[in-house]
PDB file of C-alpha atoms in Angstrom:
ATOM      1  CA  UNK A   1    -205.464  95.198  30.252  1.00 53.00           C
ATOM      2  CA  UNK A   2    -205.575  93.815  26.719  1.00 50.00           C
ATOM      3  CA  UNK A   3    -208.308  93.763  24.105  1.00 44.00           C
ATOM      4  CA  UNK A   4    -210.161  96.365  22.032  1.00 39.00           C
ATOM      5  CA  UNK A   5    -211.980  98.081  24.903  1.00 40.00           C
ATOM      6  CA  UNK A   6    -209.568 101.052  24.838  1.00 36.00           C
ATOM      7  CA  UNK A   7    -208.519 102.683  21.569  1.00 41.00           C
ATOM      8  CA  UNK A   8    -206.188 105.479  22.666  1.00 44.00           C
ATOM      9  CA  UNK A   9    -202.408 105.155  22.289  1.00 53.00           C
ATOM     10  CA  UNK A  10    -201.734 107.114  25.475  1.00 79.00           C
ATOM     11  CA  UNK A  11    -199.734 105.556  28.268  1.00 89.00           C
ATOM     12  CA  UNK A  12    -200.042 106.519  31.938  1.00 90.00           C
ATOM     13  CA  UNK A  13    -197.083 107.476  34.090  1.00 89.00           C
ATOM     14  CA  UNK A  14    -197.789 107.663  37.829  1.00 88.00           C
ATOM     15  CA  UNK A  15    -195.185 109.670  39.690  1.00 79.00           C
ATOM     16  CA  UNK A  16    -193.526 113.073  39.707  1.00 76.00           C
ATOM     17  CA  UNK A  17    -191.714 112.309  36.438  1.00 80.00           C
ATOM     18  CA  UNK A  18    -192.514 110.067  33.469  1.00 84.00           C
ATOM     19  CA  UNK A  19    -190.666 106.769  34.069  1.00 85.00           C
ATOM     20  CA  UNK A  20    -187.863 106.244  31.534  1.00 86.00           C
ATOM     21  CA  UNK A  21    -189.312 102.915  30.373  1.00 87.00           C
ATOM     22  CA  UNK A  22    -192.473 104.769  29.277  1.00 87.00           C
ATOM     23  CA  UNK A  23    -190.781 107.574  27.352  1.00 86.00           C
ATOM     24  CA  UNK A  24    -190.926 107.572  23.567  1.00 84.00           C
ATOM     25  CA  UNK A  25    -192.956 108.776  20.609  1.00 83.00           C
ATOM     26  CA  UNK A  26    -196.355 107.762  22.000  1.00 83.00           C
ATOM     27  CA  UNK A  27    -198.208 110.329  24.142  1.00 84.00           C
ATOM     28  CA  UNK A  28    -198.165 109.772  27.902  1.00 86.00           C
ATOM     29  CA  UNK A  29    -200.587 111.071  30.508  1.00 83.00           C
ATOM     30  CA  UNK A  30    -198.881 112.015  33.762  1.00 82.00           C
ATOM     31  CA  UNK A  31    -200.547 111.822  37.162  1.00 80.00           C
ATOM     32  CA  UNK A  32    -199.028 112.063  40.625  1.00 76.00           C
ATOM     33  CA  UNK A  33    -200.726 111.379  43.961  1.00 69.00           C
ATOM     34  CA  UNK A  34    -201.504 114.615  45.820  1.00 59.00           C
ATOM     35  CA  UNK A  35    -198.534 115.956  47.751  1.00 51.00           C
ATOM     36  CA  UNK A  36    -199.737 119.532  48.338  1.00 45.00           C
ATOM     37  CA  UNK A  37    -202.432 120.852  50.653  1.00 52.00           C
ATOM     38  CA  UNK A  38    -205.964 120.472  49.362  1.00 55.00           C
ATOM     39  CA  UNK A  39    -207.449 123.483  47.550  1.00 56.00           C
ATOM     40  CA  UNK A  40    -211.090 124.400  47.137  1.00 61.00           C
ATOM     41  CA  UNK A  41    -213.082 124.367  43.913  1.00 60.00           C
ATOM     42  CA  UNK A  42    -213.192 128.162  43.810  1.00 66.00           C
ATOM     43  CA  UNK A  43    -209.406 128.412  43.436  1.00 65.00           C
ATOM     44  CA  UNK A  44    -209.410 125.891  40.592  1.00 63.00           C
ATOM     45  CA  UNK A  45    -212.202 127.839  38.865  1.00 67.00           C
ATOM     46  CA  UNK A  46    -210.333 131.139  39.191  1.00 66.00           C
ATOM     47  CA  UNK A  47    -207.089 129.681  37.827  1.00 68.00           C
ATOM     48  CA  UNK A  48    -208.964 128.053  34.959  1.00 64.00           C
ATOM     49  CA  UNK A  49    -210.673 131.362  34.135  1.00 67.00           C
ATOM     50  CA  UNK A  50    -207.317 133.152  34.138  1.00 69.00           C
ATOM     51  CA  UNK A  51    -205.690 130.661  31.766  1.00 67.00           C
ATOM     52  CA  UNK A  52    -208.733 130.520  29.495  1.00 71.00           C
ATOM     53  CA  UNK A  53    -208.285 134.223  28.692  1.00 64.00           C
ATOM     54  CA  UNK A  54    -204.486 134.278  28.556  1.00 73.00           C
ATOM     55  CA  UNK A  55    -203.278 130.844  27.453  1.00 72.00           C
ATOM     56  CA  UNK A  56    -205.939 128.551  25.937  1.00 73.00           C
ATOM     57  CA  UNK A  57    -203.451 125.712  25.412  1.00 73.00           C
ATOM     58  CA  UNK A  58    -202.456 125.726  29.079  1.00 69.00           C
ATOM     59  CA  UNK A  59    -206.103 125.986  30.084  1.00 65.00           C
ATOM     60  CA  UNK A  60    -206.863 122.854  28.080  1.00 66.00           C
ATOM     61  CA  UNK A  61    -203.990 120.993  29.748  1.00 68.00           C
ATOM     62  CA  UNK A  62    -205.085 122.196  33.195  1.00 64.00           C
ATOM     63  CA  UNK A  63    -208.662 121.052  32.602  1.00 62.00           C
ATOM     64  CA  UNK A  64    -207.444 117.627  31.499  1.00 64.00           C
ATOM     65  CA  UNK A  65    -205.283 117.379  34.603  1.00 62.00           C
ATOM     66  CA  UNK A  66    -208.097 118.401  36.958  1.00 59.00           C
ATOM     67  CA  UNK A  67    -210.455 115.911  35.329  1.00 59.00           C
ATOM     68  CA  UNK A  68    -207.896 113.109  35.570  1.00 59.00           C
ATOM     69  CA  UNK A  69    -207.162 113.905  39.218  1.00 59.00           C
ATOM     70  CA  UNK A  70    -210.844 113.926  40.169  1.00 56.00           C
ATOM     71  CA  UNK A  71    -211.394 110.575  38.476  1.00 54.00           C
ATOM     72  CA  UNK A  72    -208.227 108.997  39.821  1.00 54.00           C
ATOM     73  CA  UNK A  73    -208.804 110.011  43.415  1.00 55.00           C
ATOM     74  CA  UNK A  74    -212.445 108.995  43.545  1.00 51.00           C
ATOM     75  CA  UNK A  75    -212.133 108.670  47.316  1.00 41.00           C
ATOM     76  CA  UNK A  76    -209.764 109.727  50.118  1.00 38.00           C
ATOM     77  CA  UNK A  77    -207.149 112.343  49.272  1.00 37.00           C
ATOM     78  CA  UNK A  78    -203.725 111.027  48.377  1.00 39.00           C
ATOM     79  CA  UNK A  79    -201.043 111.452  50.996  1.00 39.00           C
ATOM     80  CA  UNK A  80    -197.312 112.076  50.520  1.00 38.00           C
ATOM     81  CA  UNK A  81    -195.300 109.117  49.225  1.00 43.00           C
ATOM     82  CA  UNK A  82    -191.682 108.407  50.096  1.00 47.00           C
ATOM     83  CA  UNK A  83    -192.138 104.757  50.958  1.00 58.00           C
ATOM     84  CA  UNK A  84    -195.622 105.054  52.497  1.00 73.00           C
ATOM     85  CA  UNK A  85    -197.100 101.539  52.150  1.00 80.00           C
ATOM     86  CA  UNK A  86    -200.666 102.842  52.199  1.00 84.00           C
ATOM     87  CA  UNK A  87    -199.917 105.231  49.358  1.00 87.00           C
ATOM     88  CA  UNK A  88    -199.141 102.329  47.048  1.00 91.00           C
ATOM     89  CA  UNK A  89    -202.704 101.010  47.137  1.00 92.00           C
ATOM     90  CA  UNK A  90    -204.214 104.478  46.769  1.00 89.00           C
ATOM     91  CA  UNK A  91    -202.005 105.283  43.776  1.00 90.00           C
ATOM     92  CA  UNK A  92    -202.838 101.919  42.189  1.00 93.00           C
ATOM     93  CA  UNK A  93    -206.564 102.517  42.668  1.00 92.00           C
ATOM     94  CA  UNK A  94    -206.270 105.954  41.047  1.00 90.00           C
ATOM     95  CA  UNK A  95    -204.314 104.569  38.106  1.00 91.00           C
ATOM     96  CA  UNK A  96    -206.856 101.771  37.640  1.00 93.00           C
ATOM     97  CA  UNK A  97    -209.748 104.255  37.540  1.00 91.00           C
ATOM     98  CA  UNK A  98    -208.012 106.217  34.799  1.00 88.00           C
ATOM     99  CA  UNK A  99    -207.323 103.046  32.830  1.00 90.00           C
ATOM    100  CA  UNK A 100    -210.942 101.906  33.134  1.00 90.00           C
ATOM    101  CA  UNK A 101    -212.215 104.974  31.307  1.00 86.00           C
ATOM    102  CA  UNK A 102    -213.632 104.070  27.908  1.00 82.00           C
ATOM    103  CA  UNK A 103    -210.691 105.753  26.170  1.00 81.00           C
ATOM    104  CA  UNK A 104    -208.229 105.428  29.022  1.00 85.00           C
ATOM    105  CA  UNK A 105    -204.614 104.208  28.800  1.00 89.00           C
ATOM    106  CA  UNK A 106    -203.888 100.543  28.171  1.00 89.00           C
ATOM    107  CA  UNK A 107    -200.389 100.697  29.672  1.00 92.00           C
ATOM    108  CA  UNK A 108    -199.411 102.306  32.974  1.00 93.00           C
ATOM    109  CA  UNK A 109    -196.140 102.533  34.854  1.00 94.00           C
ATOM    110  CA  UNK A 110    -196.211 103.259  38.588  1.00 93.00           C
ATOM    111  CA  UNK A 111    -193.043 104.266  40.387  1.00 89.00           C
ATOM    112  CA  UNK A 112    -192.839 103.433  44.100  1.00 88.00           C
ATOM    113  CA  UNK A 113    -189.854 104.676  46.095  1.00 85.00           C
ATOM    114  CA  UNK A 114    -188.547 103.933  49.585  1.00 86.00           C
ATOM    115  CA  UNK A 115    -186.935 100.538  48.847  1.00 90.00           C
ATOM    116  CA  UNK A 116    -183.332 101.565  49.527  1.00 90.00           C
ATOM    117  CA  UNK A 117    -183.034  99.488  52.709  1.00 92.00           C
ATOM    118  CA  UNK A 118    -179.440 100.209  53.722  1.00 93.00           C
ATOM    119  CA  UNK A 119    -180.376 100.144  57.412  1.00 92.00           C
ATOM    120  CA  UNK A 120    -182.940  98.403  59.630  1.00 92.00           C
ATOM    121  CA  UNK A 121    -184.332  96.329  56.782  1.00 94.00           C
ATOM    122  CA  UNK A 122    -186.060  93.826  59.029  1.00 94.00           C
ATOM    123  CA  UNK A 123    -187.282  90.348  58.196  1.00 91.00           C
ATOM    124  CA  UNK A 124    -190.770  88.977  58.722  1.00 93.00           C
ATOM    125  CA  UNK A 125    -191.485  92.268  60.467  1.00 93.00           C
ATOM    126  CA  UNK A 126    -189.914  95.631  59.756  1.00 92.00           C
ATOM    127  CA  UNK A 127    -189.507  98.198  57.022  1.00 91.00           C
ATOM    128  CA  UNK A 128    -189.164  95.789  54.089  1.00 93.00           C
ATOM    129  CA  UNK A 129    -192.102  93.689  55.249  1.00 94.00           C
ATOM    130  CA  UNK A 130    -194.250  96.838  55.499  1.00 94.00           C
ATOM    131  CA  UNK A 131    -193.274  97.878  51.977  1.00 94.00           C
ATOM    132  CA  UNK A 132    -194.061  94.432  50.591  1.00 94.00           C
ATOM    133  CA  UNK A 133    -197.421  94.590  52.346  1.00 95.00           C
ATOM    134  CA  UNK A 134    -198.077  97.921  50.632  1.00 94.00           C
ATOM    135  CA  UNK A 135    -197.180  96.398  47.274  1.00 95.00           C
ATOM    136  CA  UNK A 136    -199.597  93.547  47.923  1.00 96.00           C
ATOM    137  CA  UNK A 137    -202.248  96.162  48.681  1.00 95.00           C
ATOM    138  CA  UNK A 138    -201.572  97.760  45.296  1.00 95.00           C
ATOM    139  CA  UNK A 139    -202.216  94.426  43.551  1.00 96.00           C
ATOM    140  CA  UNK A 140    -205.493  94.084  45.454  1.00 96.00           C
ATOM    141  CA  UNK A 141    -206.505  97.630  44.469  1.00 96.00           C
ATOM    142  CA  UNK A 142    -205.925  96.904  40.793  1.00 96.00           C
ATOM    143  CA  UNK A 143    -207.927  93.676  40.968  1.00 97.00           C
ATOM    144  CA  UNK A 144    -210.793  95.417  42.759  1.00 96.00           C
ATOM    145  CA  UNK A 145    -210.955  98.427  40.417  1.00 95.00           C
ATOM    146  CA  UNK A 146    -210.528  96.444  37.197  1.00 95.00           C
ATOM    147  CA  UNK A 147    -213.338  94.028  37.984  1.00 96.00           C
ATOM    148  CA  UNK A 148    -214.006  91.799  34.973  1.00 96.00           C
ATOM    149  CA  UNK A 149    -211.016  93.327  33.119  1.00 95.00           C
ATOM    150  CA  UNK A 150    -208.665  91.744  35.686  1.00 96.00           C
ATOM    151  CA  UNK A 151    -208.756  88.483  33.733  1.00 96.00           C
ATOM    152  CA  UNK A 152    -207.040  90.317  30.837  1.00 95.00           C
ATOM    153  CA  UNK A 153    -204.496  92.107  33.020  1.00 96.00           C
ATOM    154  CA  UNK A 154    -200.771  91.512  33.516  1.00 97.00           C
ATOM    155  CA  UNK A 155    -198.690  93.475  36.043  1.00 97.00           C
ATOM    156  CA  UNK A 156    -194.907  93.238  35.880  1.00 97.00           C
ATOM    157  CA  UNK A 157    -193.047  94.217  39.056  1.00 96.00           C
ATOM    158  CA  UNK A 158    -189.398  95.152  38.594  1.00 94.00           C
ATOM    159  CA  UNK A 159    -186.724  97.154  40.359  1.00 91.00           C
ATOM    160  CA  UNK A 160    -183.637  99.050  39.201  1.00 88.00           C
ATOM    161  CA  UNK A 161    -181.211  96.749  41.009  1.00 90.00           C
ATOM    162  CA  UNK A 162    -181.026  94.035  43.613  1.00 94.00           C
ATOM    163  CA  UNK A 163    -179.607  93.974  47.124  1.00 95.00           C
ATOM    164  CA  UNK A 164    -176.489  92.340  48.483  1.00 95.00           C
ATOM    165  CA  UNK A 165    -176.762  88.720  49.587  1.00 94.00           C
ATOM    166  CA  UNK A 166    -175.397  89.501  53.055  1.00 93.00           C
ATOM    167  CA  UNK A 167    -176.597  91.846  55.794  1.00 94.00           C
ATOM    168  CA  UNK A 168    -174.413  94.924  56.294  1.00 94.00           C
ATOM    169  CA  UNK A 169    -173.271  96.498  59.564  1.00 93.00           C
ATOM    170  CA  UNK A 170    -176.456  98.531  60.012  1.00 94.00           C
ATOM    171  CA  UNK A 171    -178.895  95.605  59.766  1.00 93.00           C
ATOM    172  CA  UNK A 172    -179.727  96.373  56.135  1.00 94.00           C
ATOM    173  CA  UNK A 173    -178.489  95.465  52.675  1.00 95.00           C
ATOM    174  CA  UNK A 174    -176.665  97.496  50.047  1.00 95.00           C
ATOM    175  CA  UNK A 175    -177.019  97.873  46.290  1.00 95.00           C
ATOM    176  CA  UNK A 176    -176.657  94.544  44.519  1.00 95.00           C
ATOM    177  CA  UNK A 177    -176.961  93.106  41.032  1.00 95.00           C
ATOM    178  CA  UNK A 178    -179.593  90.445  40.292  1.00 95.00           C
ATOM    179  CA  UNK A 179    -183.012  90.330  41.926  1.00 93.00           C
ATOM    180  CA  UNK A 180    -186.481  88.906  41.323  1.00 94.00           C
ATOM    181  CA  UNK A 181    -189.210  90.133  38.972  1.00 95.00           C
ATOM    182  CA  UNK A 182    -192.836  89.264  39.679  1.00 96.00           C
ATOM    183  CA  UNK A 183    -195.670  88.848  37.198  1.00 97.00           C
ATOM    184  CA  UNK A 184    -199.221  88.959  38.548  1.00 97.00           C
ATOM    185  CA  UNK A 185    -202.721  89.359  37.134  1.00 97.00           C
ATOM    186  CA  UNK A 186    -205.622  87.386  35.755  1.00 96.00           C
ATOM    187  CA  UNK A 187    -203.970  86.981  32.350  1.00 96.00           C
ATOM    188  CA  UNK A 188    -200.794  85.471  33.785  1.00 97.00           C
ATOM    189  CA  UNK A 189    -199.977  81.786  33.584  1.00 96.00           C
ATOM    190  CA  UNK A 190    -198.882  81.798  37.202  1.00 93.00           C
ATOM    191  CA  UNK A 191    -198.022  79.503  40.059  1.00 94.00           C
ATOM    192  CA  UNK A 192    -194.432  79.068  38.865  1.00 94.00           C
ATOM    193  CA  UNK A 193    -190.892  80.230  39.472  1.00 94.00           C
ATOM    194  CA  UNK A 194    -188.944  80.533  36.210  1.00 94.00           C
ATOM    195  CA  UNK A 195    -185.230  80.770  36.887  1.00 90.00           C
ATOM    196  CA  UNK A 196    -181.778  79.401  36.217  1.00 92.00           C
ATOM    197  CA  UNK A 197    -180.972  79.586  39.932  1.00 94.00           C
ATOM    198  CA  UNK A 198    -177.256  80.314  40.448  1.00 94.00           C
ATOM    199  CA  UNK A 199    -177.118  79.711  44.204  1.00 95.00           C
ATOM    200  CA  UNK A 200    -175.977  81.775  47.185  1.00 95.00           C
ATOM    201  CA  UNK A 201    -172.734  80.041  48.171  1.00 95.00           C
ATOM    202  CA  UNK A 202    -169.736  82.355  48.272  1.00 93.00           C
ATOM    203  CA  UNK A 203    -168.311  80.747  45.134  1.00 95.00           C
ATOM    204  CA  UNK A 204    -171.618  81.248  43.301  1.00 97.00           C
ATOM    205  CA  UNK A 205    -172.105  84.940  44.059  1.00 97.00           C
ATOM    206  CA  UNK A 206    -171.405  87.643  41.486  1.00 96.00           C
ATOM    207  CA  UNK A 207    -168.147  89.350  42.485  1.00 94.00           C
ATOM    208  CA  UNK A 208    -168.422  87.536  45.799  1.00 93.00           C
ATOM    209  CA  UNK A 209    -171.312  89.673  47.071  1.00 95.00           C
ATOM    210  CA  UNK A 210    -174.426  89.612  44.844  1.00 96.00           C
ATOM    211  CA  UNK A 211    -176.923  87.197  43.388  1.00 96.00           C
ATOM    212  CA  UNK A 212    -175.660  86.376  39.893  1.00 96.00           C
ATOM    213  CA  UNK A 213    -177.891  87.550  36.996  1.00 94.00           C
ATOM    214  CA  UNK A 214    -179.047  84.771  34.653  1.00 94.00           C
ATOM    215  CA  UNK A 215    -182.072  86.293  32.859  1.00 94.00           C
ATOM    216  CA  UNK A 216    -182.272  89.520  30.866  1.00 94.00           C
ATOM    217  CA  UNK A 217    -185.302  91.445  32.088  1.00 94.00           C
ATOM    218  CA  UNK A 218    -185.971  92.695  28.577  1.00 95.00           C
ATOM    219  CA  UNK A 219    -186.800  89.133  27.581  1.00 96.00           C
ATOM    220  CA  UNK A 220    -189.486  89.011  30.281  1.00 96.00           C
ATOM    221  CA  UNK A 221    -190.941  92.355  29.203  1.00 95.00           C
ATOM    222  CA  UNK A 222    -190.898  91.281  25.565  1.00 97.00           C
ATOM    223  CA  UNK A 223    -192.756  88.093  26.421  1.00 96.00           C
ATOM    224  CA  UNK A 224    -195.530  90.050  28.129  1.00 96.00           C
ATOM    225  CA  UNK A 225    -195.788  92.657  25.358  1.00 95.00           C
ATOM    226  CA  UNK A 226    -195.801  90.024  22.624  1.00 95.00           C
ATOM    227  CA  UNK A 227    -198.745  88.199  24.181  1.00 94.00           C
ATOM    228  CA  UNK A 228    -200.729  91.190  25.433  1.00 93.00           C
ATOM    229  CA  UNK A 229    -200.395  93.395  22.349  1.00 92.00           C
ATOM    230  CA  UNK A 230    -199.365  91.064  19.541  1.00 93.00           C
ATOM    231  CA  UNK A 231    -196.010  92.745  18.937  1.00 94.00           C
ATOM    232  CA  UNK A 232    -193.518  90.858  16.806  1.00 94.00           C
ATOM    233  CA  UNK A 233    -189.985  89.998  17.908  1.00 93.00           C
ATOM    234  CA  UNK A 234    -188.692  92.405  15.254  1.00 94.00           C
ATOM    235  CA  UNK A 235    -190.680  95.358  16.588  1.00 95.00           C
ATOM    236  CA  UNK A 236    -189.731  94.530  20.166  1.00 95.00           C
ATOM    237  CA  UNK A 237    -186.039  94.250  19.299  1.00 95.00           C
ATOM    238  CA  UNK A 238    -185.829  97.333  17.096  1.00 93.00           C
ATOM    239  CA  UNK A 239    -188.363  99.869  18.349  1.00 92.00           C
ATOM    240  CA  UNK A 240    -189.415  98.972  21.886  1.00 92.00           C
ATOM    241  CA  UNK A 241    -185.968  97.911  23.111  1.00 93.00           C
ATOM    242  CA  UNK A 242    -183.558  99.143  20.403  1.00 93.00           C
ATOM    243  CA  UNK A 243    -180.475  97.013  19.863  1.00 94.00           C
ATOM    244  CA  UNK A 244    -181.891  93.981  21.677  1.00 96.00           C
ATOM    245  CA  UNK A 245    -182.717  91.714  18.735  1.00 95.00           C
ATOM    246  CA  UNK A 246    -180.587  88.883  20.160  1.00 96.00           C
ATOM    247  CA  UNK A 247    -182.727  88.756  23.307  1.00 96.00           C
ATOM    248  CA  UNK A 248    -185.761  86.613  22.536  1.00 95.00           C
ATOM    249  CA  UNK A 249    -189.187  87.156  24.144  1.00 96.00           C
ATOM    250  CA  UNK A 250    -189.778  84.728  27.016  1.00 95.00           C
ATOM    251  CA  UNK A 251    -192.595  82.401  26.030  1.00 94.00           C
ATOM    252  CA  UNK A 252    -195.496  80.994  28.024  1.00 94.00           C
ATOM    253  CA  UNK A 253    -195.924  83.870  30.485  1.00 96.00           C
ATOM    254  CA  UNK A 254    -199.517  84.695  29.547  1.00 95.00           C
ATOM    255  CA  UNK A 255    -202.318  82.146  29.790  1.00 91.00           C
TER     256      UNK A 255
END
């Protein structure tokens, strides 16, 4: 979300490791959906007491983590990830609760795995359709938890790489080049497809197998950051995405 409601510079990384795109000088809060068996309050109290007397700094970090986890969960316990469609919505709801704190993060990056559909990808029904349904559930969770702040929110959905244009021998698709990025949220000037579409004919494919890339994703990210946070093209090209000054922010993405 944008605006002056939150003053902290912290970002939020949801996953077992801080996503690379979120790493930098600014502090980042890390939170991962529960993957271990539930523990009782007595164990947490005993561990906290132990660290308080032996390592105050670690005790402070543990208390912050316990507080964040309690707030983020705010409902059913998180279940293991690994491509679980239901987990996507639960993780999104937890992240949204943390962001809605008065001094919560303004930027969050959620990492969802399980999209490597080399086999049995499916079409209208199947593994990919289930994953896309889980992603849609994550959008709904953010909108529900943000409430009135949804109108100031922009969510950018990206992936590391695309998939091949043709089905492989195991009814899936392999690693490809270009793909689609989606921008959703109440702040987005939506209802459009912005693309220099290259086509899917054999002669139009990149190296004869992949959708050809025509847009630098950094330009999309810059366009969102420029509108949401008022960052200049110079700052975006030198500090946020070093060495990318020739890639201009995409305009008109935010309403």
